[in-house]
Tab-separated table of C-alpha atoms and ligand atoms in Angstrom:
chain	number	residue	atom	x	y	z
G	339	MET	CA	-64.556	-125.266	-62.843
G	340	ARG	CA	-66.429	-123.699	-60.480
G	341	VAL	CA	-65.493	-124.595	-56.685
G	342	LEU	CA	-66.955	-124.565	-53.403
G	343	VAL	CA	-64.719	-124.591	-51.294
G	344	ILE	CA	-65.504	-124.503	-47.270
G	345	GLY	CA	-63.654	-122.675	-44.996
G	346	ARG	CA	-62.051	-120.043	-45.827
G	347	THR	CA	-59.233	-118.755	-43.875
G	348	GLY	CA	-58.072	-121.725	-41.596
G	349	GLN	CA	-55.096	-123.272	-42.893
G	350	ILE	CA	-55.383	-125.404	-46.206
G	351	ALA	CA	-57.771	-122.654	-47.599
G	352	THR	CA	-55.855	-120.660	-47.209
G	353	GLU	CA	-53.381	-122.262	-49.155
G	354	LEU	CA	-56.079	-123.750	-51.733
G	355	LEU	CA	-57.330	-120.602	-53.106
G	356	PRO	CA	-54.154	-118.897	-54.577
G	357	ARG	CA	-53.817	-122.998	-56.482
G	358	LEU	CA	-57.357	-122.577	-57.729
G	359	ALA	CA	-57.036	-119.380	-59.304
G	360	ALA	CA	-53.439	-120.181	-60.585
G	361	ALA	CA	-54.839	-123.481	-62.165
G	362	GLY	CA	-58.197	-121.624	-63.690
G	363	HIS	CA	-60.924	-122.556	-61.076
G	364	GLU	CA	-63.587	-120.546	-60.121
G	365	ALA	CA	-63.432	-120.158	-56.445
G	366	VAL	CA	-66.160	-119.677	-53.620
G	367	ALA	CA	-64.921	-120.054	-50.360
G	368	LEU	CA	-67.709	-120.105	-47.472
G	369	GLU	CA	-67.212	-119.819	-43.511
G	370	PRO	CA	-68.565	-118.130	-40.067
G	371	PRO	CA	-69.885	-115.612	-40.091
G	372	GLU	CA	-71.455	-115.699	-43.550
G	373	PHE	CA	-72.202	-119.379	-43.718
G	374	ASP	CA	-72.586	-122.596	-41.295
G	375	LEU	CA	-71.792	-125.354	-42.903
G	376	THR	CA	-73.701	-127.304	-39.956
G	377	ASP	CA	-77.091	-125.358	-40.856
G	378	ALA	CA	-78.719	-127.241	-43.868
G	379	GLY	CA	-81.024	-124.767	-45.407
G	380	GLN	CA	-77.220	-122.777	-45.599
G	381	VAL	CA	-75.507	-125.837	-46.923
G	382	ALA	CA	-78.551	-126.226	-49.607
G	383	ALA	CA	-78.603	-121.857	-50.550
G	384	ALA	CA	-74.171	-122.660	-51.150
G	385	PHE	CA	-75.694	-124.995	-53.487
G	386	ALA	CA	-78.497	-123.517	-55.352
G	387	ARG	CA	-76.614	-120.037	-56.025
G	388	HIS	CA	-73.093	-120.796	-56.354
G	389	ARG	CA	-73.784	-123.880	-58.090
G	390	PRO	CA	-70.535	-125.594	-58.050
G	391	GLU	CA	-68.952	-128.372	-60.127
G	392	ALA	CA	-67.245	-129.761	-57.137
G	393	VAL	CA	-66.582	-129.061	-53.081
G	394	VAL	CA	-63.870	-128.723	-51.156
G	395	ASN	CA	-64.603	-129.013	-47.572
G	396	CYS	CA	-61.570	-127.065	-45.740
G	397	ALA	CA	-63.834	-126.907	-42.898
G	398	ALA	CA	-63.709	-127.920	-39.497
G	399	TYR	CA	-63.406	-128.217	-35.299
G	400	THR	CA	-59.831	-128.337	-34.852
G	401	ALA	CA	-59.636	-128.122	-31.577
G	402	VAL	CA	-58.793	-131.328	-30.278
G	403	ASP	CA	-58.966	-130.994	-26.321
G	404	ARG	CA	-62.104	-128.475	-26.254
G	405	ALA	CA	-63.656	-131.567	-28.217
G	406	GLU	CA	-63.746	-133.339	-25.159
G	407	GLU	CA	-65.954	-130.772	-23.810
G	408	GLU	CA	-67.699	-129.646	-26.792
G	409	ARG	CA	-69.376	-132.713	-28.304
G	410	ASP	CA	-71.971	-131.560	-29.716
G	411	LEU	CA	-69.885	-128.850	-31.544
G	412	ALA	CA	-67.972	-131.015	-32.506
G	413	PHE	CA	-70.103	-133.727	-33.835
G	414	ALA	CA	-72.276	-130.418	-35.905
G	415	VAL	CA	-69.038	-129.752	-37.678
G	416	ASN	CA	-67.311	-132.765	-38.020
G	417	ALA	CA	-70.239	-134.701	-38.860
G	418	THR	CA	-72.910	-133.247	-39.333
G	419	GLY	CA	-71.367	-130.402	-41.657
G	420	PRO	CA	-70.186	-133.810	-44.506
G	421	ARG	CA	-73.015	-135.935	-44.130
G	422	LEU	CA	-75.081	-131.889	-45.478
G	423	LEU	CA	-72.267	-131.493	-47.288
G	424	GLY	CA	-72.476	-134.931	-49.684
G	425	GLU	CA	-76.127	-135.240	-49.730
G	426	ALA	CA	-76.234	-131.672	-51.246
G	427	ALA	CA	-73.437	-132.846	-53.472
G	428	ALA	CA	-75.181	-135.909	-54.562
G	429	GLU	CA	-78.300	-134.339	-55.482
G	430	ALA	CA	-76.024	-131.238	-57.807
G	431	GLY	CA	-73.965	-134.247	-58.928
G	432	VAL	CA	-70.747	-132.935	-57.755
G	433	PRO	CA	-67.980	-134.605	-56.627
G	434	VAL	CA	-66.754	-133.494	-52.862
G	435	VAL	CA	-62.600	-133.801	-51.501
G	436	HIS	CA	-62.786	-133.744	-47.966
G	437	TYR	CA	-59.349	-133.831	-45.442
G	438	SER	CA	-59.705	-135.699	-42.175
G	439	THR	CA	-57.303	-136.952	-39.316
G	440	ASP	CA	-54.764	-139.281	-38.294
G	441	TYR	CA	-56.683	-139.512	-34.843
G	442	VAL	CA	-59.606	-141.615	-36.359
G	443	PHE	CA	-57.009	-144.109	-35.025
G	444	ASP	CA	-55.946	-145.569	-31.445
G	445	GLY	CA	-51.824	-145.592	-32.285
G	446	SER	CA	-51.939	-149.009	-30.842
G	447	LYS	CA	-50.285	-150.737	-33.989
G	448	ALA	CA	-46.807	-150.789	-34.364
G	449	ALA	CA	-46.524	-150.370	-37.803
G	450	PRO	CA	-47.997	-147.172	-40.180
G	451	TYR	CA	-51.801	-147.458	-40.477
G	452	THR	CA	-53.555	-148.161	-44.057
G	453	GLU	CA	-56.650	-147.466	-44.840
G	454	ALA	CA	-57.906	-151.527	-44.567
G	455	ASP	CA	-56.921	-150.754	-40.984
G	456	PRO	CA	-59.998	-150.671	-38.398
G	457	PRO	CA	-60.485	-147.035	-36.701
G	458	ASN	CA	-60.786	-146.673	-32.950
G	459	PRO	CA	-60.382	-142.997	-32.300
G	460	VAL	CA	-59.682	-142.665	-28.553
G	461	GLY	CA	-61.077	-139.058	-28.241
G	462	VAL	CA	-64.147	-136.966	-28.832
G	463	TYR	CA	-62.126	-135.055	-32.560
G	464	GLY	CA	-61.081	-138.591	-33.265
G	465	ALA	CA	-64.629	-139.692	-33.392
G	466	SER	CA	-66.156	-136.737	-34.566
G	467	LYS	CA	-64.427	-136.586	-37.571
G	468	LEU	CA	-64.663	-140.926	-38.386
G	469	ALA	CA	-68.496	-139.932	-38.084
G	470	GLY	CA	-67.960	-137.599	-40.518
G	471	GLU	CA	-65.822	-139.775	-43.060
G	472	GLN	CA	-68.836	-142.292	-43.205
G	473	ALA	CA	-71.778	-139.681	-43.535
G	474	LEU	CA	-69.959	-138.409	-46.148
G	475	HIS	CA	-69.165	-141.130	-48.311
G	476	ALA	CA	-72.540	-142.558	-47.255
G	477	ALA	CA	-74.295	-139.560	-49.205
G	478	GLN	CA	-72.070	-138.999	-51.801
G	479	PRO	CA	-70.265	-141.931	-53.062
G	480	ARG	CA	-68.137	-139.840	-54.883
G	481	SER	CA	-65.922	-138.091	-52.489
G	482	VAL	CA	-61.860	-138.139	-51.728
G	483	THR	CA	-61.263	-137.927	-47.933
G	484	LEU	CA	-57.333	-137.513	-47.336
G	485	ARG	CA	-56.677	-138.453	-44.398
G	486	THR	CA	-53.740	-136.726	-43.455
G	487	ALA	CA	-51.723	-135.246	-39.935
G	488	TRP	CA	-49.881	-132.882	-38.230
G	489	VAL	CA	-50.770	-129.844	-40.640
G	490	CYS	CA	-48.719	-126.743	-40.642
G	491	SER	CA	-48.276	-123.794	-42.579
G	492	PRO	CA	-47.850	-120.398	-42.511
G	493	HIS	CA	-51.281	-119.098	-41.209
G	494	GLY	CA	-53.395	-120.098	-38.306
G	495	ASN	CA	-51.805	-122.031	-35.422
G	496	ASN	CA	-49.780	-125.203	-35.566
G	497	PHE	CA	-47.204	-126.947	-34.237
G	498	VAL	CA	-44.168	-124.824	-35.974
G	499	LYS	CA	-45.547	-121.488	-35.539
G	500	THR	CA	-45.718	-122.999	-31.700
G	501	MET	CA	-42.345	-123.585	-31.168
G	502	LEU	CA	-40.343	-120.758	-32.402
G	503	ARG	CA	-42.694	-118.720	-30.431
G	504	PHE	CA	-41.586	-119.975	-27.236
G	505	GLY	CA	-38.615	-120.671	-29.302
G	506	ARG	CA	-38.333	-116.918	-28.251
G	507	GLU	CA	-39.514	-116.854	-25.180
G	508	ARG	CA	-37.854	-119.936	-23.301
G	509	PRO	CA	-34.758	-120.702	-22.977
G	510	GLU	CA	-35.317	-124.611	-22.775
G	511	MET	CA	-37.548	-126.711	-24.689
G	512	ARG	CA	-39.655	-129.704	-23.404
G	513	VAL	CA	-41.176	-131.929	-26.218
G	514	VAL	CA	-42.801	-135.458	-26.399
G	515	ALA	CA	-40.361	-137.576	-28.307
G	516	ASP	CA	-42.485	-140.777	-28.340
G	517	GLN	CA	-45.874	-139.726	-30.219
G	518	HIS	CA	-44.491	-140.729	-33.452
G	519	GLY	CA	-45.999	-139.304	-37.330
G	520	ALA	CA	-44.792	-137.844	-40.146
G	521	PRO	CA	-45.573	-133.576	-40.392
G	522	THR	CA	-47.934	-132.716	-43.704
G	523	PHE	CA	-47.698	-129.100	-44.963
G	524	ALA	CA	-51.258	-127.222	-45.761
G	525	ALA	CA	-49.510	-126.521	-49.794
G	526	ASP	CA	-48.956	-130.068	-50.556
G	527	LEU	CA	-52.691	-130.775	-48.925
G	528	ALA	CA	-54.222	-128.633	-50.932
G	529	ALA	CA	-52.065	-128.818	-53.827
G	530	ALA	CA	-53.183	-131.973	-54.186
G	531	ALA	CA	-56.663	-131.340	-54.382
G	532	VAL	CA	-56.347	-129.499	-56.733
G	533	ALA	CA	-54.358	-131.815	-59.357
G	534	LEU	CA	-57.356	-134.661	-58.292
G	535	LEU	CA	-60.342	-132.361	-58.942
G	536	PRO	CA	-60.506	-132.899	-63.222
G	537	ARG	CA	-59.795	-136.534	-62.501
G	538	LEU	CA	-63.157	-136.564	-59.994
G	539	ALA	CA	-64.843	-134.802	-62.459
G	540	ALA	CA	-64.810	-137.000	-64.844
G	541	ALA	CA	-64.831	-140.237	-62.895
G	542	SER	CA	-67.664	-142.457	-61.696
G	543	ALA	CA	-69.232	-143.856	-58.776
G	544	GLY	CA	-66.752	-146.988	-58.045
G	545	ASP	CA	-63.625	-145.742	-59.667
G	546	PRO	CA	-60.983	-146.338	-57.121
G	547	VAL	CA	-59.687	-142.573	-56.710
G	548	PHE	CA	-62.978	-142.324	-53.966
G	549	GLY	CA	-62.550	-143.446	-51.069
G	550	VAL	CA	-60.373	-142.991	-47.867
G	551	THR	CA	-57.032	-142.530	-49.052
G	552	HIS	CA	-54.054	-141.712	-46.404
G	553	LEU	CA	-51.352	-138.669	-46.957
G	554	THR	CA	-48.643	-137.424	-45.282
G	555	GLY	CA	-45.603	-135.607	-45.198
G	556	MET	CA	-42.789	-138.317	-45.032
G	557	PRO	CA	-40.074	-139.496	-43.529
G	558	TYR	CA	-41.385	-140.448	-40.356
G	559	THR	CA	-40.486	-138.251	-36.646
G	560	THR	CA	-41.787	-137.862	-33.811
G	561	TRP	CA	-42.777	-134.054	-32.149
G	562	HIS	CA	-38.936	-134.068	-31.156
G	563	GLY	CA	-37.440	-134.523	-33.980
G	564	PHE	CA	-39.685	-132.371	-36.031
G	565	ALA	CA	-39.157	-129.682	-33.240
G	566	GLU	CA	-35.230	-130.172	-33.567
G	567	ALA	CA	-35.760	-129.493	-37.447
G	568	ILE	CA	-37.677	-127.024	-36.929
G	569	PHE	CA	-34.517	-124.954	-34.671
G	570	ALA	CA	-32.098	-125.630	-37.073
G	571	GLY	CA	-34.072	-123.796	-39.674
G	572	ALA	CA	-35.184	-121.094	-37.636
G	573	ALA	CA	-30.706	-121.008	-36.499
G	574	ARG	CA	-30.176	-121.018	-40.130
G	575	ARG	CA	-32.330	-117.717	-39.868
G	576	GLY	CA	-30.825	-116.332	-37.194
G	577	GLN	CA	-32.978	-116.950	-34.479
G	578	THR	CA	-31.425	-118.740	-31.026
G	579	ALA	CA	-32.185	-122.467	-30.383
G	580	PRO	CA	-33.191	-123.220	-26.980
G	581	GLN	CA	-32.367	-126.550	-25.493
G	582	LEU	CA	-34.182	-128.873	-26.798
G	583	THR	CA	-35.311	-132.185	-23.805
G	584	ALA	CA	-37.129	-135.031	-24.912
G	585	ILE	CA	-39.285	-136.602	-22.432
G	586	THR	CA	-42.519	-138.978	-22.677
G	587	THR	CA	-45.874	-138.648	-23.215
G	588	ALA	CA	-46.450	-139.204	-19.983
G	589	GLU	CA	-44.961	-136.041	-18.933
G	590	TYR	CA	-47.012	-133.901	-20.888
G	591	PRO	CA	-50.604	-134.423	-20.027
G	592	THR	CA	-53.303	-133.254	-21.834
G	593	LYS	CA	-57.240	-133.162	-21.608
G	594	ALA	CA	-57.636	-135.748	-25.108
G	595	ARG	CA	-55.244	-138.935	-25.702
G	596	ARG	CA	-53.057	-138.489	-28.550
G	597	PRO	CA	-52.309	-141.619	-30.629
G	598	ALA	CA	-48.559	-142.911	-30.025
G	599	ASN	CA	-48.412	-143.973	-33.466
G	600	SER	CA	-49.159	-141.674	-36.172
G	601	ARG	CA	-47.657	-142.962	-39.121
G	602	LEU	CA	-49.818	-143.197	-41.792
G	603	ASP	CA	-49.096	-145.694	-44.787
G	604	CYS	CA	-49.535	-143.258	-48.327
G	605	THR	CA	-49.354	-145.877	-50.447
G	606	ARG	CA	-52.084	-145.859	-52.039
G	607	ALA	CA	-52.246	-142.331	-52.235
G	608	ALA	CA	-49.381	-142.800	-54.658
G	609	ARG	CA	-50.334	-145.527	-56.719
G	610	VAL	CA	-53.400	-144.568	-57.257
G	611	LEU	CA	-54.529	-140.819	-57.043
G	612	GLY	CA	-50.558	-140.129	-58.196
G	613	LEU	CA	-50.040	-137.896	-54.907
G	614	PRO	CA	-47.008	-139.665	-53.686
G	615	PRO	CA	-46.303	-137.821	-50.386
G	616	GLN	CA	-44.158	-134.840	-50.498
G	617	ASP	CA	-41.014	-133.972	-48.216
G	618	TRP	CA	-41.900	-131.992	-45.093
G	619	ARG	CA	-38.442	-130.509	-44.878
G	620	ALA	CA	-38.744	-129.148	-47.511
G	621	GLY	CA	-42.001	-128.081	-46.751
G	622	LEU	CA	-40.602	-126.448	-43.758
G	623	GLU	CA	-38.157	-124.820	-45.415
G	624	ARG	CA	-40.685	-122.621	-47.410
G	625	CYS	CA	-42.573	-122.379	-44.143
G	626	LEU	CA	-40.194	-120.690	-42.362
G	627	ASP	CA	-38.451	-118.444	-45.045
G	628	ALA	CA	-42.117	-117.543	-45.252
G	629	LEU	CA	-42.094	-116.271	-41.037
G	630	MET	CA	-39.001	-115.089	-40.864
G	631	LYS	CA	-38.508	-113.043	-43.544
G	632	GLY	CA	-36.550	-109.653	-42.558
G	633	SER	CA	-35.964	-111.944	-39.444
G	634	ALA	CA	-32.368	-113.091	-40.514
G	635	ALA	CA	-28.831	-111.582	-38.187
J	1869	NAP	N1	-54.180	-129.162	-38.298
J	1869	NAP	C1	-54.431	-130.113	-37.478
J	1869	NAP	O1	-52.600	-130.452	-37.553
J	1869	NAP	C2	-54.957	-131.175	-38.279
J	1869	NAP	C3	-54.274	-132.483	-38.413
J	1869	NAP	C4	-55.068	-133.627	-39.403
J	1869	NAP	C5	-56.404	-133.303	-39.888
J	1869	NAP	N2	-56.787	-132.165	-39.747
J	1869	NAP	C6	-57.739	-131.947	-40.904
J	1869	NAP	O2	-57.124	-130.720	-42.002
J	1869	NAP	C7	-58.856	-130.533	-42.823
J	1869	NAP	C8	-57.900	-128.938	-42.555
J	1869	NAP	O3	-57.603	-128.224	-41.140
J	1869	NAP	P1	-57.377	-126.920	-40.645
J	1869	NAP	O4	-55.962	-127.246	-39.593
J	1869	NAP	O5	-56.770	-126.312	-41.640
J	1869	NAP	O6	-58.253	-126.469	-39.730
J	1869	NAP	P2	-58.561	-124.693	-39.274
J	1869	NAP	O7	-57.364	-123.282	-39.833
J	1869	NAP	O8	-58.803	-124.969	-38.055
J	1869	NAP	O9	-59.726	-124.484	-39.694
J	1869	NAP	C9	-60.811	-124.477	-39.974
J	1869	NAP	C10	-62.094	-123.668	-40.465
J	1869	NAP	O10	-62.971	-124.375	-40.308
J	1869	NAP	C11	-63.900	-123.650	-40.990
J	1869	NAP	N3	-65.699	-123.280	-39.845
J	1869	NAP	C12	-65.182	-123.950	-38.465
J	1869	NAP	N4	-66.443	-124.102	-38.123
J	1869	NAP	C13	-66.800	-124.001	-39.171
J	1869	NAP	C14	-68.593	-124.393	-39.449
J	1869	NAP	N5	-69.859	-124.357	-39.123
J	1869	NAP	N6	-68.913	-123.195	-40.831
J	1869	NAP	C15	-68.332	-123.298	-41.836
J	1869	NAP	N7	-67.072	-123.273	-42.058
J	1869	NAP	C16	-66.670	-123.577	-40.500
J	1869	NAP	C17	-63.114	-122.898	-39.602
J	1869	NAP	O11	-63.566	-120.926	-39.893
J	1869	NAP	P3	-63.479	-120.086	-38.552
J	1869	NAP	O12	-61.674	-119.915	-37.843
J	1869	NAP	O13	-63.995	-119.087	-39.258
J	1869	NAP	O14	-64.579	-120.310	-37.078
J	1869	NAP	C18	-61.808	-122.337	-40.088
J	1869	NAP	O15	-62.033	-121.829	-41.506
J	1869	NAP	C19	-59.537	-130.129	-41.248
J	1869	NAP	O16	-60.870	-131.135	-41.842
J	1869	NAP	C20	-59.304	-130.881	-39.563
J	1869	NAP	O17	-59.450	-132.322	-39.444
J	1869	NAP	C21	-56.237	-131.201	-39.453
């Protein structure tokens, strides 16, 4: 299939492009400065030029704290962009795979969130991503939104890379232990899109494959639990582990509020999409191998 990928160098796109090629797809990936998803003319031109048979949107405004001050930009990329893509995809008759976030929820539920739970974002980033999901599906019902969380990979900025860097620089690390969720490796999210594409191409609007589905790694943990696993893995590769101290969210204030409960129930992904959640501990091993190649003592 000819696949239009929006975003080229972000965490998911970087993992997606080689997987699309390996599966025999022909991919074109676009991002700034040559392409701006928020520009209707550029979106229309990209469809006219590349005539995609499917679209995967890996682009987003992901600076959660900065979004509190850059509301217009966050909404342009995360809400207007998916709407424009949905409109162009509907006109072309092609399906869309999109990614969204646990931040659409306020985190007050005591159990993992299902797709039936009402969203209630507590910050601008979550609000903009929710608006994007809604606009995309309204414009192109033949869309799949994979809501995910705590995305990591060997590329870009993410928690694994931050922990490794700080762990090298500091003897002690204080990490929040009262936010619950599940790390998700970008490679697994990219593989999910590749697995979905043939089914989406064949499915009509109304097929249960379309809609919003939760997809994260498993098992659930906290940022502190994730940090423990990162430092244990780094220690096995020769990096001295810092002393790790569990703290509360109140002890680590950020501009944007984070949901205390980011756990997403991924039952639907396994049952309807045939995408069981992947064990993030295996993804972490691969990520550490990629990041620390040659650094073992
Ligand atoms: N990171 C997380 O922890 C997390 C958690 C939950 C959900 N998600 C979701 O997962 C998806 C992918 O996230 P990620 O971490 O891979 O993101 P990322 O690494 O921040 O990459 C975002 C990509 O979007 C591109 N982009 C930004 N503005 C654009 C525009 N106007 N037009 C076209 N492209 C634009 C960026 O290009 P430039 O670099 O050139 O700007 C970059 O390639 C997003 O939908 C995100 O909301 C992420």
